[in-house]
Structure formats: C-alpha cells, structure tokens
Amino acid sequence: LNHAKQGQDSRLRRFFIKNQAYFYFPILLLARLSWLNESFKVSFGLGAATENAALEMKTKGLQYPILEKAGITTHYLWVFAFVSGFGRFSFLYSFALFMIQTCACGWFLAIVFGLGHNGMATYDAVTRPDFWKLQVTTTRNITGGHGIPQAFVDWFCGGLQYQVEHHLFPGLPRHSLPQTHKLVESFCKEWDVTYHEADLVDGTMEVLKHLDQIAGEFVADFVLDGPTM
C-alpha cells in the first residue's frame, strides 16, 4: 500500500493501481524483459533496481563477475542467433519471435513466483518475526487440485511448489524438498505456526483478491486525502 500511495501524483499510475488485479496477467508477460534489463545492469555494474540491491552490490559484489558477464553474453548471443534464424529471418520476424519466447517464458516463471509470494503476510521492521516464522508466513506452497494433477504441478514449478521449504533451506537439493516438506509441515503444526498451501486455481484467486483489496484501500485513501478519482 505504501508503494501504491507513491502513485497518487499520476493519473496513469492511479488508473493502473486501481485496476491492478485486471492488469496482473498482462503485466507478467513483461516480467522477463525487466529481469533481462536488471541482469545486464547488475552483471556489468550499470546500476541496481533498488537501494538495498545497490548497497548489497557495493558491499558484496558478484561472486563470479567474469563468469556472470561471459554467461549472460553467451546466452543472448545464442538467443539472437536463434531468433534471427542464423541470419535468414527478417528483422520484424526475428523481433516477434524474440518477444514471443521472452514474454511466454517470463509469464510462466512469474506465475510460479507470484503464487509463491503474492498475497501473503508482510512485516515492517518492528513486527518482523524470527527467521523461521518469517519464511513460513510470507510464502505459499502450491499443490495439485481443481483437476490439475500433482505431477503437472511438480513439473511446472520445478521444485518451487515447495516455496516454504525453499525459503527455509535455499541450498537444499530439489529432490530432498518433498521429504523436508513433511518435516516442516509437522513442525509448524506442533508449534502452531501458519503453514499455507493452495492449488494453482485457488492460489491465483488469492493473489487477485489481494491485489483487488490493496487497490480498494488505495482508492479509499485517495478519496479521503485528495480529489475524487
């Protein structure tokens, strides 16, 4: 909501915030373009998305700076060679192919990331709990349901269906996550810590309802603090 209030000075921003639940899926199509931009900026020292990220880069830097630069350069040289048909396709055809594969990939990845995080608890510095509770209550696991088999969820999410366990143990091998999931769930029940799971459909509805709720709060605050929208 604090980010939403920063948009009160722009009619366009107010429009997008008010209708963010409707624009959620279209905006996800552009997610990978944003990641590409940030990846280049970080790898080549051209800036960072946030002040915290800039501070972290200044204090820690990249673990393998040369490999980062070489890896991202090699990857996109290959991508551009592929979308151009190795020089056989026209510019417009190549551009369209690049946008389709980039936006499709970003959309699917963002769906998984969004389900794992959006609409869950948030804390400020004063109310921030311990590490364990922070990770468990701010993330959502994804399960099968509504006719979608668990096997598809496992394939589609690539291990991130166990988002809670991934946050608790980020270095844990993917094949160990199902067993860890049972232990974490049992531990949370024993200590009465909220542990949330939802299938792809229910999880998506939770995200959209949360976005709509934030938009409603923003509109209400704006009407009270400024001119009617």
C-alpha positions as a Python dict, from the first residue, in 0.01 Angstrom:
ca = {
    (1, 'L'): (0, 0, 0),
    (2, 'N'): (290, 234, 68),
    (3, 'H'): (407, 182, -291),
    (4, 'A'): (54, 250, -410),
    (5, 'K'): (43, 583, -229),
    (6, 'Q'): (352, 693, -422),
    (7, 'G'): (141, 680, -739),
    (8, 'Q'): (-108, 944, -628),
    (9, 'D'): (69, 1214, -832),
    (10, 'S'): (-5, 1048, -1165),
    (11, 'R'): (-343, 984, -1328),
    (12, 'L'): (-198, 690, -1523),
    (13, 'R'): (-48, 535, -1212),
    (14, 'R'): (-374, 576, -1024),
    (15, 'F'): (-556, 401, -1308),
    (16, 'F'): (-318, 104, -1307),
    (17, 'I'): (-320, 73, -928),
    (18, 'K'): (-698, 88, -916),
    (19, 'N'): (-723, -188, -1179),
    (20, 'Q'): (-409, -384, -1093),
    (21, 'A'): (-595, -713, -1048),
    (22, 'Y'): (-707, -693, -1413),
    (23, 'F'): (-362, -598, -1541),
    (24, 'Y'): (-182, -865, -1334),
    (25, 'F'): (-156, -1129, -1607),
    (26, 'P'): (-74, -891, -1896),
    (27, 'I'): (198, -726, -1688),
    (28, 'L'): (351, -1066, -1613),
    (29, 'L'): (420, -1101, -1985),
    (30, 'L'): (675, -821, -1949),
    (31, 'A'): (843, -964, -1639),
    (32, 'R'): (1133, -1127, -1819),
    (33, 'L'): (1214, -807, -2006),
    (34, 'S'): (1256, -641, -1667),
    (35, 'W'): (1472, -930, -1544),
    (36, 'L'): (1685, -909, -1857),
    (37, 'N'): (1741, -539, -1800),
    (38, 'E'): (1833, -588, -1434),
    (39, 'S'): (2059, -884, -1514),
    (40, 'F'): (2262, -677, -1757),
    (41, 'K'): (2279, -384, -1515),
    (42, 'V'): (2400, -599, -1227),
    (43, 'S'): (2643, -811, -1431),
    (44, 'F'): (2809, -510, -1592),
    (45, 'G'): (2786, -273, -1294),
    (46, 'L'): (2534, -40, -1456),
    (47, 'G'): (2307, 2, -1153),
    (48, 'A'): (2052, -185, -942),
    (49, 'A'): (1675, -198, -913),
    (50, 'T'): (1659, -83, -551),
    (51, 'E'): (1872, 99, -296),
    (52, 'N'): (1910, -224, -96),
    (53, 'A'): (2029, -411, -406),
    (54, 'A'): (2275, -132, -484),
    (55, 'L'): (2409, -144, -128),
    (56, 'E'): (2446, -522, -142),
    (57, 'M'): (2633, -500, -472),
    (58, 'K'): (2862, -235, -325),
    (59, 'T'): (2942, -435, -11),
    (60, 'K'): (2944, -790, -151),
    (61, 'G'): (2970, -763, -528),
    (62, 'L'): (2930, -1063, -757),
    (63, 'Q'): (3086, -1393, -657),
    (64, 'Y'): (3200, -1469, -1012),
    (65, 'P'): (3191, -1137, -1202),
    (66, 'I'): (3375, -1261, -1512),
    (67, 'L'): (3159, -1573, -1541),
    (68, 'E'): (2844, -1362, -1495),
    (69, 'K'): (2941, -1136, -1784),
    (70, 'A'): (3051, -1426, -2004),
    (71, 'G'): (2741, -1632, -1925),
    (72, 'I'): (2480, -1366, -1995),
    (73, 'T'): (2664, -1251, -2309),
    (74, 'T'): (2692, -1605, -2446),
    (75, 'H'): (2330, -1679, -2366),
    (76, 'Y'): (2190, -1380, -2551),
    (77, 'L'): (2427, -1413, -2845),
    (78, 'W'): (2279, -1760, -2889),
    (79, 'V'): (1924, -1628, -2839),
    (80, 'F'): (1970, -1357, -3103),
    (81, 'A'): (2126, -1607, -3340),
    (82, 'F'): (1830, -1840, -3289),
    (83, 'V'): (1552, -1583, -3329),
    (84, 'S'): (1719, -1449, -3645),
    (85, 'G'): (1725, -1796, -3795),
    (86, 'F'): (2104, -1756, -3804),
    (87, 'G'): (2063, -1460, -4036),
    (88, 'R'): (1779, -1595, -4251),
    (89, 'F'): (1478, -1420, -4090),
    (90, 'S'): (1369, -1061, -4137),
    (91, 'F'): (1408, -809, -3855),
    (92, 'L'): (1034, -797, -3782),
    (93, 'Y'): (1004, -1177, -3778),
    (94, 'S'): (1309, -1205, -3552),
    (95, 'F'): (1178, -938, -3317),
    (96, 'A'): (836, -1105, -3296),
    (97, 'L'): (995, -1444, -3223),
    (98, 'F'): (1215, -1291, -2954),
    (99, 'M'): (920, -1119, -2788),
    (100, 'I'): (702, -1432, -2801),
    (101, 'Q'): (963, -1659, -2644),
    (102, 'T'): (1073, -1397, -2390),
    (103, 'C'): (722, -1298, -2282),
    (104, 'A'): (597, -1658, -2271),
    (105, 'C'): (893, -1767, -2059),
    (106, 'G'): (855, -1468, -1829),
    (107, 'W'): (480, -1523, -1793),
    (108, 'F'): (517, -1885, -1684),
    (109, 'L'): (804, -1807, -1446),
    (110, 'A'): (621, -1509, -1298),
    (111, 'I'): (309, -1718, -1240),
    (112, 'V'): (514, -1954, -1022),
    (113, 'F'): (694, -1672, -839),
    (114, 'G'): (369, -1482, -786),
    (115, 'L'): (187, -1783, -645),
    (116, 'G'): (473, -1845, -406),
    (117, 'H'): (479, -1492, -262),
    (118, 'N'): (197, -1255, -354),
    (119, 'G'): (-91, -1209, -114),
    (120, 'M'): (98, -1348, 184),
    (121, 'A'): (189, -1175, 511),
    (122, 'T'): (419, -873, 509),
    (123, 'Y'): (601, -719, 804),
    (124, 'D'): (773, -395, 887),
    (125, 'A'): (1093, -372, 1089),
    (126, 'V'): (901, -353, 1419),
    (127, 'T'): (672, -655, 1367),
    (128, 'R'): (923, -870, 1177),
    (129, 'P'): (927, -1219, 1339),
    (130, 'D'): (1214, -1465, 1368),
    (131, 'F'): (1364, -1617, 1052),
    (132, 'W'): (1160, -1938, 1065),
    (133, 'K'): (822, -1774, 1108),
    (134, 'L'): (912, -1501, 859),
    (135, 'Q'): (980, -1753, 582),
    (136, 'V'): (681, -1975, 658),
    (137, 'T'): (420, -1700, 684),
    (138, 'T'): (534, -1496, 383),
    (139, 'T'): (534, -1782, 131),
    (140, 'R'): (277, -2021, -14),
    (141, 'N'): (323, -2379, -130),
    (142, 'I'): (147, -2495, -448),
    (143, 'T'): (-37, -2826, -471),
    (144, 'G'): (-244, -3015, -723),
    (145, 'G'): (-619, -2957, -733),
    (146, 'H'): (-915, -2848, -946),
    (147, 'G'): (-836, -3130, -1185),
    (148, 'I'): (-467, -3039, -1211),
    (149, 'P'): (-256, -3340, -1104),
    (150, 'Q'): (30, -3302, -860),
    (151, 'A'): (268, -3445, -1121),
    (152, 'F'): (196, -3148, -1350),
    (153, 'V'): (247, -2902, -1063),
    (154, 'D'): (580, -3067, -980),
    (155, 'W'): (693, -3034, -1342),
    (156, 'F'): (555, -2684, -1397),
    (157, 'C'): (702, -2536, -1079),
    (158, 'G'): (1032, -2723, -1093),
    (159, 'G'): (1066, -2752, -716),
    (160, 'L'): (925, -2408, -631),
    (161, 'Q'): (592, -2567, -544),
    (162, 'Y'): (771, -2615, -210),
    (163, 'Q'): (827, -2242, -174),
    (164, 'V'): (821, -2252, 207),
    (165, 'E'): (1093, -2517, 226),
    (166, 'H'): (1291, -2343, -49),
    (167, 'H'): (1298, -2024, 158),
    (168, 'L'): (1391, -2204, 476),
    (169, 'F'): (1667, -2410, 312),
    (170, 'P'): (1766, -2234, -14),
    (171, 'G'): (2066, -2461, -70),
    (172, 'L'): (1868, -2783, -32),
    (173, 'P'): (1870, -3011, -341),
    (174, 'R'): (1537, -3019, -521),
    (175, 'H'): (1491, -3394, -479),
    (176, 'S'): (1504, -3352, -100),
    (177, 'L'): (1221, -3096, -85),
    (178, 'P'): (925, -3342, -64),
    (179, 'Q'): (1070, -3517, 241),
    (180, 'T'): (1164, -3183, 400),
    (181, 'H'): (810, -3059, 332),
    (182, 'K'): (664, -3329, 557),
    (183, 'L'): (904, -3241, 839),
    (184, 'V'): (843, -2866, 811),
    (185, 'E'): (464, -2908, 798),
    (186, 'S'): (473, -3131, 1106),
    (187, 'F'): (696, -2884, 1292),
    (188, 'C'): (464, -2593, 1208),
    (189, 'K'): (159, -2782, 1334),
    (190, 'E'): (339, -2868, 1657),
    (191, 'W'): (436, -2503, 1720),
    (192, 'D'): (113, -2351, 1583),
    (193, 'V'): (282, -2161, 1300),
    (194, 'T'): (65, -2080, 999),
    (195, 'Y'): (160, -2302, 704),
    (196, 'H'): (-29, -2224, 387),
    (197, 'E'): (-81, -2433, 73),
    (198, 'A'): (-311, -2378, -225),
    (199, 'D'): (-357, -2526, -569),
    (200, 'L'): (-291, -2329, -888),
    (201, 'V'): (-650, -2209, -915),
    (202, 'D'): (-714, -2117, -550),
    (203, 'G'): (-367, -1964, -518),
    (204, 'T'): (-422, -1745, -823),
    (205, 'M'): (-759, -1631, -687),
    (206, 'E'): (-595, -1543, -354),
    (207, 'V'): (-337, -1330, -537),
    (208, 'L'): (-602, -1149, -744),
    (209, 'K'): (-823, -1087, -440),
    (210, 'H'): (-525, -947, -252),
    (211, 'L'): (-441, -711, -539),
    (212, 'D'): (-803, -600, -556),
    (213, 'Q'): (-808, -542, -180),
    (214, 'I'): (-493, -328, -199),
    (215, 'A'): (-646, -133, -486),
    (216, 'G'): (-962, -76, -283),
    (217, 'E'): (-762, 54, 13),
    (218, 'F'): (-567, 283, -219),
    (219, 'V'): (-885, 424, -373),
    (220, 'A'): (-1042, 477, -32),
    (221, 'D'): (-734, 659, 98),
    (222, 'F'): (-709, 871, -215),
    (223, 'V'): (-1072, 978, -195),
    (224, 'L'): (-1018, 1081, 167),
    (225, 'D'): (-685, 1256, 108),
    (226, 'G'): (-734, 1407, -237),
    (227, 'P'): (-976, 1474, -525),
    (228, 'T'): (-1226, 1208, -630),
    (229, 'M'): (-1089, 970, -893),
}
